[in-house]
């Protein structure tokens, strides 16, 4: 189930980033916030700038505020830069990597695939999108699910145009499988975010 109740195109325009392939054309046609006053000037306080950046990151991973806050709490306990640890924490969620692998077209579809029990990790079914993968973990589509339409599309590279496969993944789309080789580095993660502003938001 999605954590975003508003239409995705409106969320994308409000945050200034396209969230799905479908929203790209709408975003390009109307690159300003939705609503009657979308084109008008708006005053941006320091707080609002940080809030919007946090909302951007939340939206790209389709997280609730509670999930986001918990991820930040875990990230700040990690040695090194908290912002980079946060991105790595979010990126190694099972639903995030199902998206990055090209098995799913959007984060929403990736989450649905996991929740509906189509995904296995190291040979066992996992239906929790927030499941954290570690280097060496292997993810596959369950044998009984491979003939379903979304997976047939993925196997033929139907989602490949949505972005390049990150270097931290070893992907075999024909087998509908991938392996997390190592922890993601921030510069490799294709999310639009100034993570330092997110850290400042939660540290206020």
mmCIF file of C-alpha atoms in Angstrom:
data_model
loop_
_atom_site.group_PDB
_atom_site.id
_atom_site.type_symbol
_atom_site.label_atom_id
_atom_site.label_comp_id
_atom_site.label_asym_id
_atom_site.label_seq_id
_atom_site.Cartn_x
_atom_site.Cartn_y
_atom_site.Cartn_z
ATOM 1 C CA UNK A 1 0.000 0.000 0.000
ATOM 2 C CA UNK A 2 1.319 3.434 -0.913
ATOM 3 C CA UNK A 3 2.149 5.961 1.782
ATOM 4 C CA UNK A 4 1.131 8.861 -0.479
ATOM 5 C CA UNK A 5 -2.599 9.624 -0.662
ATOM 6 C CA UNK A 6 -2.460 12.546 -3.123
ATOM 7 C CA UNK A 7 -2.156 11.950 -6.883
ATOM 8 C CA UNK A 8 1.480 11.243 -7.712
ATOM 9 C CA UNK A 9 1.635 13.892 -10.423
ATOM 10 C CA UNK A 10 0.550 16.592 -7.951
ATOM 11 C CA UNK A 11 3.095 15.388 -5.406
ATOM 12 C CA UNK A 12 5.797 15.473 -8.078
ATOM 13 C CA UNK A 13 4.940 19.032 -9.099
ATOM 14 C CA UNK A 14 4.715 20.211 -5.501
ATOM 15 C CA UNK A 15 8.169 18.803 -4.705
ATOM 16 C CA UNK A 16 9.783 19.762 -8.001
ATOM 17 C CA UNK A 17 10.800 16.238 -9.002
ATOM 18 C CA UNK A 18 9.167 13.605 -11.258
ATOM 19 C CA UNK A 19 8.330 10.533 -9.171
ATOM 20 C CA UNK A 20 7.168 8.134 -11.897
ATOM 21 C CA UNK A 21 7.824 7.767 -15.635
ATOM 22 C CA UNK A 22 4.215 8.834 -16.289
ATOM 23 C CA UNK A 23 4.655 12.025 -14.272
ATOM 24 C CA UNK A 24 7.676 13.154 -16.315
ATOM 25 C CA UNK A 25 5.621 14.516 -19.232
ATOM 26 C CA UNK A 26 3.213 16.312 -16.888
ATOM 27 C CA UNK A 27 6.106 17.724 -14.918
ATOM 28 C CA UNK A 28 7.833 18.998 -18.072
ATOM 29 C CA UNK A 29 4.609 20.628 -19.289
ATOM 30 C CA UNK A 30 3.894 22.294 -15.945
ATOM 31 C CA UNK A 31 7.162 22.635 -13.990
ATOM 32 C CA UNK A 32 5.566 24.545 -11.135
ATOM 33 C CA UNK A 33 3.484 23.557 -8.086
ATOM 34 C CA UNK A 34 -0.170 22.593 -8.617
ATOM 35 C CA UNK A 35 -3.059 24.805 -7.650
ATOM 36 C CA UNK A 36 -4.333 28.303 -8.367
ATOM 37 C CA UNK A 37 -1.182 29.994 -7.054
ATOM 38 C CA UNK A 38 1.348 27.501 -8.342
ATOM 39 C CA UNK A 39 3.145 30.031 -10.541
ATOM 40 C CA UNK A 40 3.290 32.757 -7.906
ATOM 41 C CA UNK A 41 6.277 33.739 -5.836
ATOM 42 C CA UNK A 42 6.622 31.989 -2.527
ATOM 43 C CA UNK A 43 8.693 32.890 0.488
ATOM 44 C CA UNK A 44 11.034 30.090 1.512
ATOM 45 C CA UNK A 45 12.227 30.064 5.098
ATOM 46 C CA UNK A 46 15.193 27.946 6.160
ATOM 47 C CA UNK A 47 12.750 25.594 7.845
ATOM 48 C CA UNK A 48 10.655 25.207 4.694
ATOM 49 C CA UNK A 49 13.716 24.506 2.541
ATOM 50 C CA UNK A 50 14.735 21.687 4.885
ATOM 51 C CA UNK A 51 11.177 20.401 5.161
ATOM 52 C CA UNK A 52 10.756 20.223 1.383
ATOM 53 C CA UNK A 53 14.068 18.383 1.009
ATOM 54 C CA UNK A 54 12.968 15.834 3.600
ATOM 55 C CA UNK A 55 9.623 15.434 1.825
ATOM 56 C CA UNK A 56 11.432 14.930 -1.476
ATOM 57 C CA UNK A 57 13.459 12.085 -0.033
ATOM 58 C CA UNK A 58 10.384 10.561 1.603
ATOM 59 C CA UNK A 59 8.446 10.685 -1.659
ATOM 60 C CA UNK A 60 11.192 9.051 -3.727
ATOM 61 C CA UNK A 61 11.197 6.058 -1.391
ATOM 62 C CA UNK A 62 7.434 6.260 -0.675
ATOM 63 C CA UNK A 63 7.897 6.267 3.101
ATOM 64 C CA UNK A 64 5.653 7.392 5.908
ATOM 65 C CA UNK A 65 6.964 10.034 8.294
ATOM 66 C CA UNK A 66 7.379 7.378 10.987
ATOM 67 C CA UNK A 67 9.433 5.161 8.679
ATOM 68 C CA UNK A 68 11.601 8.096 7.663
ATOM 69 C CA UNK A 69 12.242 9.201 11.249
ATOM 70 C CA UNK A 70 13.179 5.669 12.283
ATOM 71 C CA UNK A 71 15.596 5.374 9.376
ATOM 72 C CA UNK A 72 17.222 8.633 10.425
ATOM 73 C CA UNK A 73 17.569 7.419 14.009
ATOM 74 C CA UNK A 74 19.405 4.330 12.768
ATOM 75 C CA UNK A 75 21.569 6.342 10.386
ATOM 76 C CA UNK A 76 22.829 8.763 13.019
ATOM 77 C CA UNK A 77 24.207 5.841 15.028
ATOM 78 C CA UNK A 78 26.416 4.830 12.108
ATOM 79 C CA UNK A 79 30.009 6.029 12.020
ATOM 80 C CA UNK A 80 30.612 8.600 9.288
ATOM 81 C CA UNK A 81 28.331 11.117 7.619
ATOM 82 C CA UNK A 82 24.743 10.747 8.803
ATOM 83 C CA UNK A 83 23.257 11.917 5.502
ATOM 84 C CA UNK A 84 25.153 9.334 3.477
ATOM 85 C CA UNK A 85 24.284 6.640 6.009
ATOM 86 C CA UNK A 86 20.615 7.597 5.680
ATOM 87 C CA UNK A 87 20.676 7.278 1.888
ATOM 88 C CA UNK A 88 22.427 3.910 2.167
ATOM 89 C CA UNK A 89 19.849 2.762 4.733
ATOM 90 C CA UNK A 90 16.959 3.684 2.441
ATOM 91 C CA UNK A 91 18.607 2.393 -0.699
ATOM 92 C CA UNK A 92 19.197 -1.099 0.714
ATOM 93 C CA UNK A 93 15.531 -1.631 1.528
ATOM 94 C CA UNK A 94 14.134 -4.567 -0.437
ATOM 95 C CA UNK A 95 11.568 -2.502 -2.342
ATOM 96 C CA UNK A 96 14.201 0.081 -3.314
ATOM 97 C CA UNK A 97 16.497 -2.530 -4.822
ATOM 98 C CA UNK A 98 13.674 -4.333 -6.618
ATOM 99 C CA UNK A 99 13.136 -0.977 -8.342
ATOM 100 C CA UNK A 100 16.825 -0.337 -9.071
ATOM 101 C CA UNK A 101 17.260 -3.824 -10.521
ATOM 102 C CA UNK A 102 14.694 -3.139 -13.249
ATOM 103 C CA UNK A 103 12.270 -5.776 -12.000
ATOM 104 C CA UNK A 104 9.801 -3.019 -11.092
ATOM 105 C CA UNK A 105 9.000 0.159 -12.995
ATOM 106 C CA UNK A 106 8.243 2.380 -9.987
ATOM 107 C CA UNK A 107 8.775 2.270 -6.223
ATOM 108 C CA UNK A 108 5.019 1.766 -5.877
ATOM 109 C CA UNK A 109 5.073 -1.307 -8.094
ATOM 110 C CA UNK A 110 8.162 -2.618 -6.287
ATOM 111 C CA UNK A 111 6.422 -2.346 -2.942
ATOM 112 C CA UNK A 112 3.347 -4.123 -4.300
ATOM 113 C CA UNK A 113 5.478 -6.972 -5.654
ATOM 114 C CA UNK A 114 7.060 -7.488 -2.253
ATOM 115 C CA UNK A 115 3.849 -7.181 -0.226
ATOM 116 C CA UNK A 116 2.042 -9.636 -2.505
ATOM 117 C CA UNK A 117 4.701 -12.278 -1.872
ATOM 118 C CA UNK A 118 6.313 -12.416 -5.319
ATOM 119 C CA UNK A 119 9.880 -11.857 -4.056
ATOM 120 C CA UNK A 120 12.362 -14.190 -2.378
ATOM 121 C CA UNK A 121 15.588 -13.304 -0.553
ATOM 122 C CA UNK A 122 18.219 -16.031 -0.296
ATOM 123 C CA UNK A 123 15.571 -18.590 -1.230
ATOM 124 C CA UNK A 124 12.927 -17.554 1.297
ATOM 125 C CA UNK A 125 9.785 -15.496 0.691
ATOM 126 C CA UNK A 126 9.915 -11.969 2.119
ATOM 127 C CA UNK A 127 6.826 -9.744 2.057
ATOM 128 C CA UNK A 128 8.221 -6.803 4.041
ATOM 129 C CA UNK A 129 9.300 -3.868 1.806
ATOM 130 C CA UNK A 130 11.525 -2.434 4.553
ATOM 131 C CA UNK A 131 13.593 -5.642 4.769
ATOM 132 C CA UNK A 132 17.252 -4.600 4.802
ATOM 133 C CA UNK A 133 19.549 -6.332 2.342
ATOM 134 C CA UNK A 134 23.227 -6.921 3.103
ATOM 135 C CA UNK A 135 26.066 -7.451 0.622
ATOM 136 C CA UNK A 136 25.873 -10.936 -0.818
ATOM 137 C CA UNK A 137 22.094 -11.275 -0.461
ATOM 138 C CA UNK A 138 20.394 -12.694 -3.560
ATOM 139 C CA UNK A 139 16.891 -11.610 -4.566
ATOM 140 C CA UNK A 140 14.734 -13.550 -7.018
ATOM 141 C CA UNK A 141 11.162 -13.566 -8.249
ATOM 142 C CA UNK A 142 9.304 -16.624 -6.984
ATOM 143 C CA UNK A 143 9.012 -19.358 -9.583
ATOM 144 C CA UNK A 144 5.203 -19.338 -9.441
ATOM 145 C CA UNK A 145 5.143 -15.580 -10.160
ATOM 146 C CA UNK A 146 7.516 -15.405 -13.132
ATOM 147 C CA UNK A 147 4.799 -15.745 -15.773
ATOM 148 C CA UNK A 148 2.781 -12.810 -14.492
ATOM 149 C CA UNK A 149 2.688 -9.844 -16.871
ATOM 150 C CA UNK A 150 4.822 -7.350 -14.878
ATOM 151 C CA UNK A 151 7.629 -9.892 -14.631
ATOM 152 C CA UNK A 152 7.425 -10.830 -18.306
ATOM 153 C CA UNK A 153 7.808 -7.122 -19.106
ATOM 154 C CA UNK A 154 10.788 -6.842 -16.755
ATOM 155 C CA UNK A 155 12.464 -9.945 -18.179
ATOM 156 C CA UNK A 156 12.404 -8.394 -21.647
ATOM 157 C CA UNK A 157 13.965 -5.179 -20.359
ATOM 158 C CA UNK A 158 10.725 -3.225 -20.347
ATOM 159 C CA UNK A 159 11.841 -1.191 -17.334
ATOM 160 C CA UNK A 160 15.449 -0.726 -18.437
ATOM 161 C CA UNK A 161 14.725 2.701 -19.891
ATOM 162 C CA UNK A 162 13.892 4.099 -16.452
ATOM 163 C CA UNK A 163 17.566 4.352 -15.491
ATOM 164 C CA UNK A 164 20.912 2.583 -15.505
ATOM 165 C CA UNK A 165 21.517 -0.334 -13.177
ATOM 166 C CA UNK A 166 23.645 0.866 -10.242
ATOM 167 C CA UNK A 167 27.133 -0.621 -9.943
ATOM 168 C CA UNK A 168 26.398 -2.044 -6.512
ATOM 169 C CA UNK A 169 23.962 -4.543 -8.041
ATOM 170 C CA UNK A 170 24.647 -7.611 -10.161
ATOM 171 C CA UNK A 171 21.459 -8.111 -12.183
ATOM 172 C CA UNK A 172 20.236 -10.960 -14.368
ATOM 173 C CA UNK A 173 16.882 -9.827 -15.739
ATOM 174 C CA UNK A 174 16.396 -12.982 -17.817
ATOM 175 C CA UNK A 175 16.458 -14.924 -14.573
ATOM 176 C CA UNK A 176 14.571 -12.156 -12.736
ATOM 177 C CA UNK A 177 17.276 -12.099 -10.092
ATOM 178 C CA UNK A 178 19.904 -9.798 -8.645
ATOM 179 C CA UNK A 179 22.565 -9.688 -5.950
ATOM 180 C CA UNK A 180 23.635 -6.778 -3.762
ATOM 181 C CA UNK A 181 27.412 -6.812 -4.204
ATOM 182 C CA UNK A 182 28.314 -4.017 -1.779
ATOM 183 C CA UNK A 183 26.967 -1.046 0.115
ATOM 184 C CA UNK A 184 25.850 1.802 -2.178
ATOM 185 C CA UNK A 185 27.950 4.950 -2.317
ATOM 186 C CA UNK A 186 26.039 8.221 -2.261
ATOM 187 C CA UNK A 187 27.194 9.357 -5.700
ATOM 188 C CA UNK A 188 25.821 6.136 -7.207
ATOM 189 C CA UNK A 189 22.330 6.417 -5.747
ATOM 190 C CA UNK A 190 19.920 8.038 -8.239
ATOM 191 C CA UNK A 191 17.849 10.101 -5.828
ATOM 192 C CA UNK A 192 17.447 13.872 -6.046
ATOM 193 C CA UNK A 193 18.217 15.136 -2.584
ATOM 194 C CA UNK A 194 20.557 17.299 -0.539
ATOM 195 C CA UNK A 195 20.795 14.859 2.333
ATOM 196 C CA UNK A 196 22.581 17.386 4.566
ATOM 197 C CA UNK A 197 19.409 19.474 4.632
ATOM 198 C CA UNK A 198 17.478 16.387 5.721
ATOM 199 C CA UNK A 199 19.957 15.844 8.540
ATOM 200 C CA UNK A 200 19.544 19.492 9.577
ATOM 201 C CA UNK A 201 15.749 19.098 9.533
ATOM 202 C CA UNK A 202 15.813 16.166 11.937
ATOM 203 C CA UNK A 203 18.546 17.692 14.093
ATOM 204 C CA UNK A 204 16.701 20.969 14.705
#
